[in-house]
PDB file of C-alpha atoms and ligand atoms in Angstrom:
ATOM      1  CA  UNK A 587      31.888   0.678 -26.568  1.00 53.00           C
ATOM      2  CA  UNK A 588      29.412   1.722 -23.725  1.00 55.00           C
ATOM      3  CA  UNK A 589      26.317   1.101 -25.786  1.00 63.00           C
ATOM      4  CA  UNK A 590      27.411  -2.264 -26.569  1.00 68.00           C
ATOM      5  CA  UNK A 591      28.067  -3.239 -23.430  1.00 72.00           C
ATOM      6  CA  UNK A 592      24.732  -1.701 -22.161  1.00 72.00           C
ATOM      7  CA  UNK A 593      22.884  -3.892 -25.438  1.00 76.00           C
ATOM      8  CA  UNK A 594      24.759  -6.667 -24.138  1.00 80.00           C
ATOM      9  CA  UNK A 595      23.339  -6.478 -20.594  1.00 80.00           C
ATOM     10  CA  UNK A 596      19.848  -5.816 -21.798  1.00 83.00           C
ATOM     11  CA  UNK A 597      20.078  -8.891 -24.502  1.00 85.00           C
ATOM     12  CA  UNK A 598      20.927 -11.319 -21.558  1.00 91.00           C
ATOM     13  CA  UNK A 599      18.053  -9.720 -19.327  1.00 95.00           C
ATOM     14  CA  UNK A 600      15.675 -10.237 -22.082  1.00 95.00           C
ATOM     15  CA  UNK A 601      16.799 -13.996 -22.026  1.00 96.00           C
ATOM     16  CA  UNK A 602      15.398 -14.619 -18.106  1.00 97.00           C
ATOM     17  CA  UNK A 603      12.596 -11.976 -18.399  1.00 98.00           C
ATOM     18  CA  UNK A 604      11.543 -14.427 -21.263  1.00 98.00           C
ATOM     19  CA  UNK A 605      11.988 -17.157 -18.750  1.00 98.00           C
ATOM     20  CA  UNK A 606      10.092 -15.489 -16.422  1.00 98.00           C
ATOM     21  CA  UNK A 607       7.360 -15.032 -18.354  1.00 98.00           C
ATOM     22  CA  UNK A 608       7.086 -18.513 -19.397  1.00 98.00           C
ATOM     23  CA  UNK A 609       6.535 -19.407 -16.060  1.00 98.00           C
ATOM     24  CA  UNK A 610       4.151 -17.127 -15.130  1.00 97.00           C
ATOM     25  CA  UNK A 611       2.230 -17.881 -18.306  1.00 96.00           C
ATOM     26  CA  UNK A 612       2.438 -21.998 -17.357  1.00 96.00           C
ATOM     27  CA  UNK A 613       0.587 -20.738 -14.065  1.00 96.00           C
ATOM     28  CA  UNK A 614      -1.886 -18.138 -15.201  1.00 95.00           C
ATOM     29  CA  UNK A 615      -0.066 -16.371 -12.816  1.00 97.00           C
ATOM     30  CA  UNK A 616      -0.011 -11.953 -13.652  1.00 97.00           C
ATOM     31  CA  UNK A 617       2.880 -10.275 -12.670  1.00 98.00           C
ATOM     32  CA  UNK A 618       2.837  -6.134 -11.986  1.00 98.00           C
ATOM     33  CA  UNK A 619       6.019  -4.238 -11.867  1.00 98.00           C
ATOM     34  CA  UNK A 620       6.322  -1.378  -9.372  1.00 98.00           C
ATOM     35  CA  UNK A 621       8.588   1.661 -10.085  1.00 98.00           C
ATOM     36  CA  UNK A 622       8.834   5.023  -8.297  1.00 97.00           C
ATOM     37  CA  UNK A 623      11.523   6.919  -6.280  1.00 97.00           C
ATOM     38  CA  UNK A 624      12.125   6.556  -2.814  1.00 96.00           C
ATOM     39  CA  UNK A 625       9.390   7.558  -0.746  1.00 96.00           C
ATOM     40  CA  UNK A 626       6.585   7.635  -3.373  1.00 97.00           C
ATOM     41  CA  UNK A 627       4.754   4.932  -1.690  1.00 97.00           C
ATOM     42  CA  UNK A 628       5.496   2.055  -2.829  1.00 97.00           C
ATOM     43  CA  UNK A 629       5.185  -0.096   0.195  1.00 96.00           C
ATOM     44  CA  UNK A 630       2.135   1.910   1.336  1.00 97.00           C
ATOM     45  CA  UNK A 631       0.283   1.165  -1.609  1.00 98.00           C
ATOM     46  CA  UNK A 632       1.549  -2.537  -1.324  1.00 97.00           C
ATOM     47  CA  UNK A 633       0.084  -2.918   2.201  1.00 97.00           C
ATOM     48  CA  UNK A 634      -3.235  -1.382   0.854  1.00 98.00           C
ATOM     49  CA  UNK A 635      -3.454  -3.416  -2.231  1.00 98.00           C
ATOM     50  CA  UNK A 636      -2.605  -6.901  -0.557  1.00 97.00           C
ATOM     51  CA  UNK A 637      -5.304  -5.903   2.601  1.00 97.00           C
ATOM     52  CA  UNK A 638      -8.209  -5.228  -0.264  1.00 97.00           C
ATOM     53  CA  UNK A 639      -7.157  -7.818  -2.416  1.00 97.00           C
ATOM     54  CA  UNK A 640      -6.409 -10.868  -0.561  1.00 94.00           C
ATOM     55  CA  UNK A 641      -9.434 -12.544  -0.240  1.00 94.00           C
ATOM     56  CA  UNK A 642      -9.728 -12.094  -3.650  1.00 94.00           C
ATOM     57  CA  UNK A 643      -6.299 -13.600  -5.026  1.00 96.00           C
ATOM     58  CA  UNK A 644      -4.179 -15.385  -3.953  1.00 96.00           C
ATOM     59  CA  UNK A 645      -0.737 -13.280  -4.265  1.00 96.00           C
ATOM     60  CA  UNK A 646       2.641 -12.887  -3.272  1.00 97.00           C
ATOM     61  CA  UNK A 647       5.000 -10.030  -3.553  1.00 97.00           C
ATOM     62  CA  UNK A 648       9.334  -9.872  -4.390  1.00 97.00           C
ATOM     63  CA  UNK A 649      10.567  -7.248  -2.791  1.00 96.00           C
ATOM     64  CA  UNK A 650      13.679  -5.453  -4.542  1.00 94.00           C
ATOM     65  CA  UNK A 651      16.001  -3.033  -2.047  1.00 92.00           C
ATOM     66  CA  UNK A 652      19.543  -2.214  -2.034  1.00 91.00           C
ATOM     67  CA  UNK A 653      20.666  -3.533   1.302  1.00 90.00           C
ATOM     68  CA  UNK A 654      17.233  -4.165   3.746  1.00 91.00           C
ATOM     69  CA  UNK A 655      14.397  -6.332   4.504  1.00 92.00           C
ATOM     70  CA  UNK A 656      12.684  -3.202   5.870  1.00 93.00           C
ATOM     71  CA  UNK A 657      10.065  -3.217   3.415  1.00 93.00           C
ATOM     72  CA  UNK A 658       9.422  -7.074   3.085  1.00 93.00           C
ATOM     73  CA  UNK A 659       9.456  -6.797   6.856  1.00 94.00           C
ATOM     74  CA  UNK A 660       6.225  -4.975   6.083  1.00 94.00           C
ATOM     75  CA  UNK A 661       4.705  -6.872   3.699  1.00 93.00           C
ATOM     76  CA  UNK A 662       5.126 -10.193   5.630  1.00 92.00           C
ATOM     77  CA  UNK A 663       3.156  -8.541   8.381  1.00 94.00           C
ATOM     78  CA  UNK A 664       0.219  -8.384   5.511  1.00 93.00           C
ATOM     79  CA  UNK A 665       0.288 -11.840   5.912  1.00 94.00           C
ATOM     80  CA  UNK A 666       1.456 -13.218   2.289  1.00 96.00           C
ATOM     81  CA  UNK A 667       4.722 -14.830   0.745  1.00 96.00           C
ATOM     82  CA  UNK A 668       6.853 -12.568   0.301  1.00 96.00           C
ATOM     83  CA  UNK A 669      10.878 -12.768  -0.946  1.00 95.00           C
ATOM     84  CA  UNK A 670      13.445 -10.575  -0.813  1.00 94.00           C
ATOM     85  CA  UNK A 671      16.071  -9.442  -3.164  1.00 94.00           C
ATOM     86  CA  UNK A 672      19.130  -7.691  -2.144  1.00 92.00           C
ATOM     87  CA  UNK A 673      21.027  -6.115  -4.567  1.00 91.00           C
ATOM     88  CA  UNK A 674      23.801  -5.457  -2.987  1.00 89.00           C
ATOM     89  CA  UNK A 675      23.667  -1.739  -3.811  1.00 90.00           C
ATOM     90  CA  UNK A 676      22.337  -2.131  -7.416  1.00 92.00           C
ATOM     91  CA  UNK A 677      19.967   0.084  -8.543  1.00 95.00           C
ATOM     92  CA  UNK A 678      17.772  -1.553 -10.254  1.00 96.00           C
ATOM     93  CA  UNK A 679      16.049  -5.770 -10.375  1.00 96.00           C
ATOM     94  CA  UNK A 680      16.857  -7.709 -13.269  1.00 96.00           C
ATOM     95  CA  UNK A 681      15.015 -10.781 -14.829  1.00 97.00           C
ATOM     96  CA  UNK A 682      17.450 -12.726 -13.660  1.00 95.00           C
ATOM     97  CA  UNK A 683      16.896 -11.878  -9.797  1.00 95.00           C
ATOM     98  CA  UNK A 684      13.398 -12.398 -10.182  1.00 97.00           C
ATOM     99  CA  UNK A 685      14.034 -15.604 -12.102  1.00 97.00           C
ATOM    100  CA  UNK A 686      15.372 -16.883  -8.851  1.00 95.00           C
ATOM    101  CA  UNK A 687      12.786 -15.398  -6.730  1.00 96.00           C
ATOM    102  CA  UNK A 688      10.257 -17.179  -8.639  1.00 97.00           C
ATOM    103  CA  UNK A 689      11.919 -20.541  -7.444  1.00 96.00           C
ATOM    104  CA  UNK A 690      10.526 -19.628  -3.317  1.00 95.00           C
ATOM    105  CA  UNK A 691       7.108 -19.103  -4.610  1.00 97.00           C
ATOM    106  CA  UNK A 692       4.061 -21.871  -4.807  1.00 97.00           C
ATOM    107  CA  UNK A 693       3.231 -20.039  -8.651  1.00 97.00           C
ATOM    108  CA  UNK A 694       1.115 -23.211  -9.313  1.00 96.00           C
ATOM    109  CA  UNK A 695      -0.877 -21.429  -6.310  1.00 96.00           C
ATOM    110  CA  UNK A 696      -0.759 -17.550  -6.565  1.00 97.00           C
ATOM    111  CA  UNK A 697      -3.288 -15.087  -9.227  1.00 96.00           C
ATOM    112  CA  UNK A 698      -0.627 -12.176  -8.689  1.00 97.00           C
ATOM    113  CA  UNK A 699       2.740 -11.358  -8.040  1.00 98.00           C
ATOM    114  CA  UNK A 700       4.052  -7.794  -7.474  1.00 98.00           C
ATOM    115  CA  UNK A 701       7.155  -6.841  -7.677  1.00 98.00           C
ATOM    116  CA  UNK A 702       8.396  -3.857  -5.518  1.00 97.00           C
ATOM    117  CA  UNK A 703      11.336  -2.483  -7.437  1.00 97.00           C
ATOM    118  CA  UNK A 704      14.139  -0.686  -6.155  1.00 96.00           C
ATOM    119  CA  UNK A 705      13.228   3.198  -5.207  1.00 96.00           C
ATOM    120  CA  UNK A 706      14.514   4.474  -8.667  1.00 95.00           C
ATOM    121  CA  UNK A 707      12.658   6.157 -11.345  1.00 94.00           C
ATOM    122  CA  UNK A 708      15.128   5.983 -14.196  1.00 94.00           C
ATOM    123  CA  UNK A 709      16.807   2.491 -14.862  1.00 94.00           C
ATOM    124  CA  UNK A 710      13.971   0.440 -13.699  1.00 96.00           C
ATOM    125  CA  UNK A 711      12.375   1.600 -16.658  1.00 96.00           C
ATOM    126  CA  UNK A 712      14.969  -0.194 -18.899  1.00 95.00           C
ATOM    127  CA  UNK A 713      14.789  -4.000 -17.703  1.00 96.00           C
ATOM    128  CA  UNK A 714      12.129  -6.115 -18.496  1.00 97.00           C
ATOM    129  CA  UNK A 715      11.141  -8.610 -15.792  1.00 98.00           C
ATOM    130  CA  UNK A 716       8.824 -10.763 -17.653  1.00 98.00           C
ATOM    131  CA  UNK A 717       5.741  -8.930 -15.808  1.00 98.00           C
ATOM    132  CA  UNK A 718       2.432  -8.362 -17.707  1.00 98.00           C
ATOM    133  CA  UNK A 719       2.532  -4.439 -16.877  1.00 98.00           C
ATOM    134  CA  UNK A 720       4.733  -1.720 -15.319  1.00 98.00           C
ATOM    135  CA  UNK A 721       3.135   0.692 -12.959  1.00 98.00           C
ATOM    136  CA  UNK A 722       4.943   4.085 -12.109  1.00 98.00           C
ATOM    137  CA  UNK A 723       4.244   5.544  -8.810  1.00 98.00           C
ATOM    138  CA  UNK A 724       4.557   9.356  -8.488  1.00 97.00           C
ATOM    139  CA  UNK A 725       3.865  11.121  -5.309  1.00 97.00           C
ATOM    140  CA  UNK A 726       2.487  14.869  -5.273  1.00 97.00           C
ATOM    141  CA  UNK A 727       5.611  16.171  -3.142  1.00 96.00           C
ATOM    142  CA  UNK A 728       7.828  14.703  -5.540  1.00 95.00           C
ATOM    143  CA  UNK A 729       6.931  17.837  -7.912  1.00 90.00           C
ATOM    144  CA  UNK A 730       5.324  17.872 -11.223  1.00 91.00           C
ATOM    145  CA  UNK A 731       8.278  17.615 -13.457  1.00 93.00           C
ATOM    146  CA  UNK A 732       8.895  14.149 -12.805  1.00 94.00           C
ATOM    147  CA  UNK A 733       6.967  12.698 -15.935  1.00 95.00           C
ATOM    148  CA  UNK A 734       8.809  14.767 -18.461  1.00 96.00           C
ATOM    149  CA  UNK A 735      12.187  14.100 -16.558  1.00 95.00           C
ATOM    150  CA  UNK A 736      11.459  10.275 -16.240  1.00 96.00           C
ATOM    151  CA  UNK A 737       9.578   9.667 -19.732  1.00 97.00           C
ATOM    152  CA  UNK A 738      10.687   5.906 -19.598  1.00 97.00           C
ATOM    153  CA  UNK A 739       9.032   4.933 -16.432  1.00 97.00           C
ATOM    154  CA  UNK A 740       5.738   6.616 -17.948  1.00 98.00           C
ATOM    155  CA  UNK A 741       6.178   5.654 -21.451  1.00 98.00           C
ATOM    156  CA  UNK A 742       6.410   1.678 -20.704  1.00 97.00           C
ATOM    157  CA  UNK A 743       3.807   1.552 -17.980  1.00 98.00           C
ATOM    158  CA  UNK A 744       0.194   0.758 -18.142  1.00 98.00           C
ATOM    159  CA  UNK A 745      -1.017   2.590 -15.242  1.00 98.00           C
ATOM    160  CA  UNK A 746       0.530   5.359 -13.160  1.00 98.00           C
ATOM    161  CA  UNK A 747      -0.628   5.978  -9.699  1.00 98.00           C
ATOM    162  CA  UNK A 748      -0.444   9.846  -8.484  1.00 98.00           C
ATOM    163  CA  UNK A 749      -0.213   9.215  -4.464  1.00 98.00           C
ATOM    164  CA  UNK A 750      -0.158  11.730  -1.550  1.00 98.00           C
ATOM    165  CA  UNK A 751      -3.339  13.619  -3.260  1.00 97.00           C
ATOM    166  CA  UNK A 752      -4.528  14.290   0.458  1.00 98.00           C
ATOM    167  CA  UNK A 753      -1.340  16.652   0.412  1.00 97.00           C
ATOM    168  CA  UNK A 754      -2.035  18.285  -2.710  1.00 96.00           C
ATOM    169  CA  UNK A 755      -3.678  21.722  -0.984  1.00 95.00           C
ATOM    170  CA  UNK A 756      -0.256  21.810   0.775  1.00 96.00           C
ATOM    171  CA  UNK A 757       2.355  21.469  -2.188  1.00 94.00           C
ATOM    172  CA  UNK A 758       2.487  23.596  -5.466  1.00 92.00           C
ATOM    173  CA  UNK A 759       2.148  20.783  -7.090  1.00 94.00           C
ATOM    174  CA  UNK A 760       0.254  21.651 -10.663  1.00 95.00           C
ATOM    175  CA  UNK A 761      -2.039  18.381 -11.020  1.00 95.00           C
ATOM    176  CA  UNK A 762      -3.884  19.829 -14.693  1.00 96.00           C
ATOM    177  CA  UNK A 763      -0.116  20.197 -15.955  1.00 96.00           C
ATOM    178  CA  UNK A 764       1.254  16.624 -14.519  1.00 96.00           C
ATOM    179  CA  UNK A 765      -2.304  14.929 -15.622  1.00 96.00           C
ATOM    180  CA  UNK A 766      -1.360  16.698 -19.804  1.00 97.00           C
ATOM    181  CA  UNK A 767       2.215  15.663 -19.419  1.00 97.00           C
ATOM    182  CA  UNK A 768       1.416  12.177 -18.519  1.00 97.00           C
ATOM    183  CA  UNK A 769      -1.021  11.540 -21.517  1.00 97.00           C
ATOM    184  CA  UNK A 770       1.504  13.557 -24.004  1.00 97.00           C
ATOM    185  CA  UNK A 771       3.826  10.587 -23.059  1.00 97.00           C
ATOM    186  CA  UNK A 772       1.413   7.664 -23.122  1.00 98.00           C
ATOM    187  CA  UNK A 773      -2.363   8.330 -24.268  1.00 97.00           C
ATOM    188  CA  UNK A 774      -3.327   5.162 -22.494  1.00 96.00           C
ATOM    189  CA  UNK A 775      -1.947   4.674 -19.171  1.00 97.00           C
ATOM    190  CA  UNK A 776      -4.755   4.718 -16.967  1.00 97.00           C
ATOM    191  CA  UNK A 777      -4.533   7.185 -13.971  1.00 98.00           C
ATOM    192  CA  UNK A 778      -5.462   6.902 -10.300  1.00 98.00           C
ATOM    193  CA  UNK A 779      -5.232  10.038  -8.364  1.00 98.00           C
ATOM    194  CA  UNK A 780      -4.684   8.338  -4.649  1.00 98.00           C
ATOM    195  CA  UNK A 781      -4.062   8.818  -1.000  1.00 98.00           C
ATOM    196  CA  UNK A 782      -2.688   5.688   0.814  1.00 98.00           C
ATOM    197  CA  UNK A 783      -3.335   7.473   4.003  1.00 97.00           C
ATOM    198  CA  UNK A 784      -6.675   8.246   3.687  1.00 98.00           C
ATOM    199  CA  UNK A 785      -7.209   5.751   0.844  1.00 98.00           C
ATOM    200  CA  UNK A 786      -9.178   8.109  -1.397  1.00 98.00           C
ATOM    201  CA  UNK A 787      -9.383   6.921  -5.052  1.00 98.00           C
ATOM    202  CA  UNK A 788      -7.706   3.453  -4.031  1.00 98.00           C
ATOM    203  CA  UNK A 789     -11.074   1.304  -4.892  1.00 98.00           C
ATOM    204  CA  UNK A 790     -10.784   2.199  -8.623  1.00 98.00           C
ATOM    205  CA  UNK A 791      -6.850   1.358  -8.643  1.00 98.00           C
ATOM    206  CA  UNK A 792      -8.411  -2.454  -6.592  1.00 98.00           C
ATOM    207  CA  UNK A 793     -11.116  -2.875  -9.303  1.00 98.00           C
ATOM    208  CA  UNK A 794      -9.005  -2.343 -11.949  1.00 98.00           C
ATOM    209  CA  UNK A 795      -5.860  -4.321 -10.900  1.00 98.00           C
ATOM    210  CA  UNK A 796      -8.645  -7.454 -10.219  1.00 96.00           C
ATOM    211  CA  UNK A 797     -10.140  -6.763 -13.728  1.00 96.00           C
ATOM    212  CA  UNK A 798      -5.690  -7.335 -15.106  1.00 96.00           C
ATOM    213  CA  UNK A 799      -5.316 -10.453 -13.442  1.00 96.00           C
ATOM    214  CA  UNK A 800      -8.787 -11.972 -14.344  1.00 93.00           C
ATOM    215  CA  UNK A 801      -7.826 -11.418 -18.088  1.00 90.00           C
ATOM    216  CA  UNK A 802      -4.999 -13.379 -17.515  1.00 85.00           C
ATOM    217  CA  UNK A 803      -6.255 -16.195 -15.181  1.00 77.00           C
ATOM    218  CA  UNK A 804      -9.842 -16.603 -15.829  1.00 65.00           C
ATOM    219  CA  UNK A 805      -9.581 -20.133 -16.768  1.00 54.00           C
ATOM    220  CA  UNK A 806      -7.551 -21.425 -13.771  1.00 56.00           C
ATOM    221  CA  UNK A 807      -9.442 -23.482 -11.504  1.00 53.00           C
ATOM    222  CA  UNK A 808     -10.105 -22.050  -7.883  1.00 50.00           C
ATOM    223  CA  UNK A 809      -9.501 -24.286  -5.361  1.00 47.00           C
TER     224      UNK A 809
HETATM  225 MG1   MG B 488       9.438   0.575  -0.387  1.00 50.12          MG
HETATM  226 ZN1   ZN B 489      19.878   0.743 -12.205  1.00 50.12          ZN
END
């Protein structure tokens, strides 16, 4: 009974992610996913991407948290549209939320939208959002046996960012044996080793991202 209430929840997701896509698709318009647990960096690496990127694209971020604005507090100071989904305690976004979100945003005028989900590395995994790729964030004090704990989040992303390296002499954190484990999972997710404090390794994460959403939107017009 369980299961088919979880396939039921998932079927109607797949609905508005399918929606979402649509739109995104009518405006050339890419759309990343970010998972990772609390305190991984997600927001860090936010503020660093939109500061590189922004004179490049033209992008806007939905923000997913339980209860705050904390971290869309941040991003507005970044100086982009930015929208914020509560949910209300919920661990996870849905397509539906960011259906909705989508409806406060100029798409017609953005190259990218990221999506900050909620600090989670499990159920995130599981709902499709309409994005063009997922992007797991793993931090080197998180400890190396995330990946094989968390396939999901690894499996269904396209790139998976290992941040805090600058900490790495500090932790016992085994990068050779998180780097094998990550490929065992998914031989093609492409790996940044990264420090949003000191920003090593960040311009190949920039250059690739840009490289994403030109494949998408190369024929829009620039205005
Ligand atoms: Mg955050
Ligand atoms: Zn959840």
């Amino acid at each position: 009974m369980e299961i088919r209430v979880m396939a039921n929840i998932l079927e109607n997701n797949d609905k508005y992610a399918a929606a979402v896509r649509q739109r995104l698709a009518d405006n050339k318009v890419f759309a990343v996913n970010m998972m990772g647990s609390p305190g991984c960096g997600k927001t860090s690496l936010l503020e660093r991407t939109i500061s590189a990127l922004q004179n490049e694209l033209k992008l806007a971020v939905i923000e997913g948290d339980l209860f705050t604005a904390k971290d869309a507090e941040r991003v507005e100071r970044c100086g982009v549209p930015v929208v914020q989904i509560n949910t209300g305690g919920g661990c996870h976004l849905d397509a539906n939320m960011v259906n909705s979100a989508l409806d406060s945003l100029a798409l017609d005028k953005l190259d990218l939208v990221i999506i900050e989900n909620v600090g989670n590395l499990v159920c995130p995994a599981e709902f499709d959002l309409g994005e063009d790729i997922k992007v797991a964030i793993l931090s080197t004090t998180e400890g190396e046996d995330k990946p094989l704990k968390y396939p999901l989040a690894f499996q269904k992303s396209s790139a998976a960012l290992l941040n805090k390296i600058d900490l790495l002499p500090y932790t016992c954190f085994d990068l050779t044996a998180v780097e094998k484990d990550i490929y065992k999972l998914n031989p093609s997710l492409m790996l940044f080793k990264i420090s949003c404090r000191t920003n090593e390794g960040l311009n190949y994460w920039y250059d690739w991202l840009i490289r994403q959403v030109e494949a998408k939107n190369h024929t829009k017009e620039s205005s």
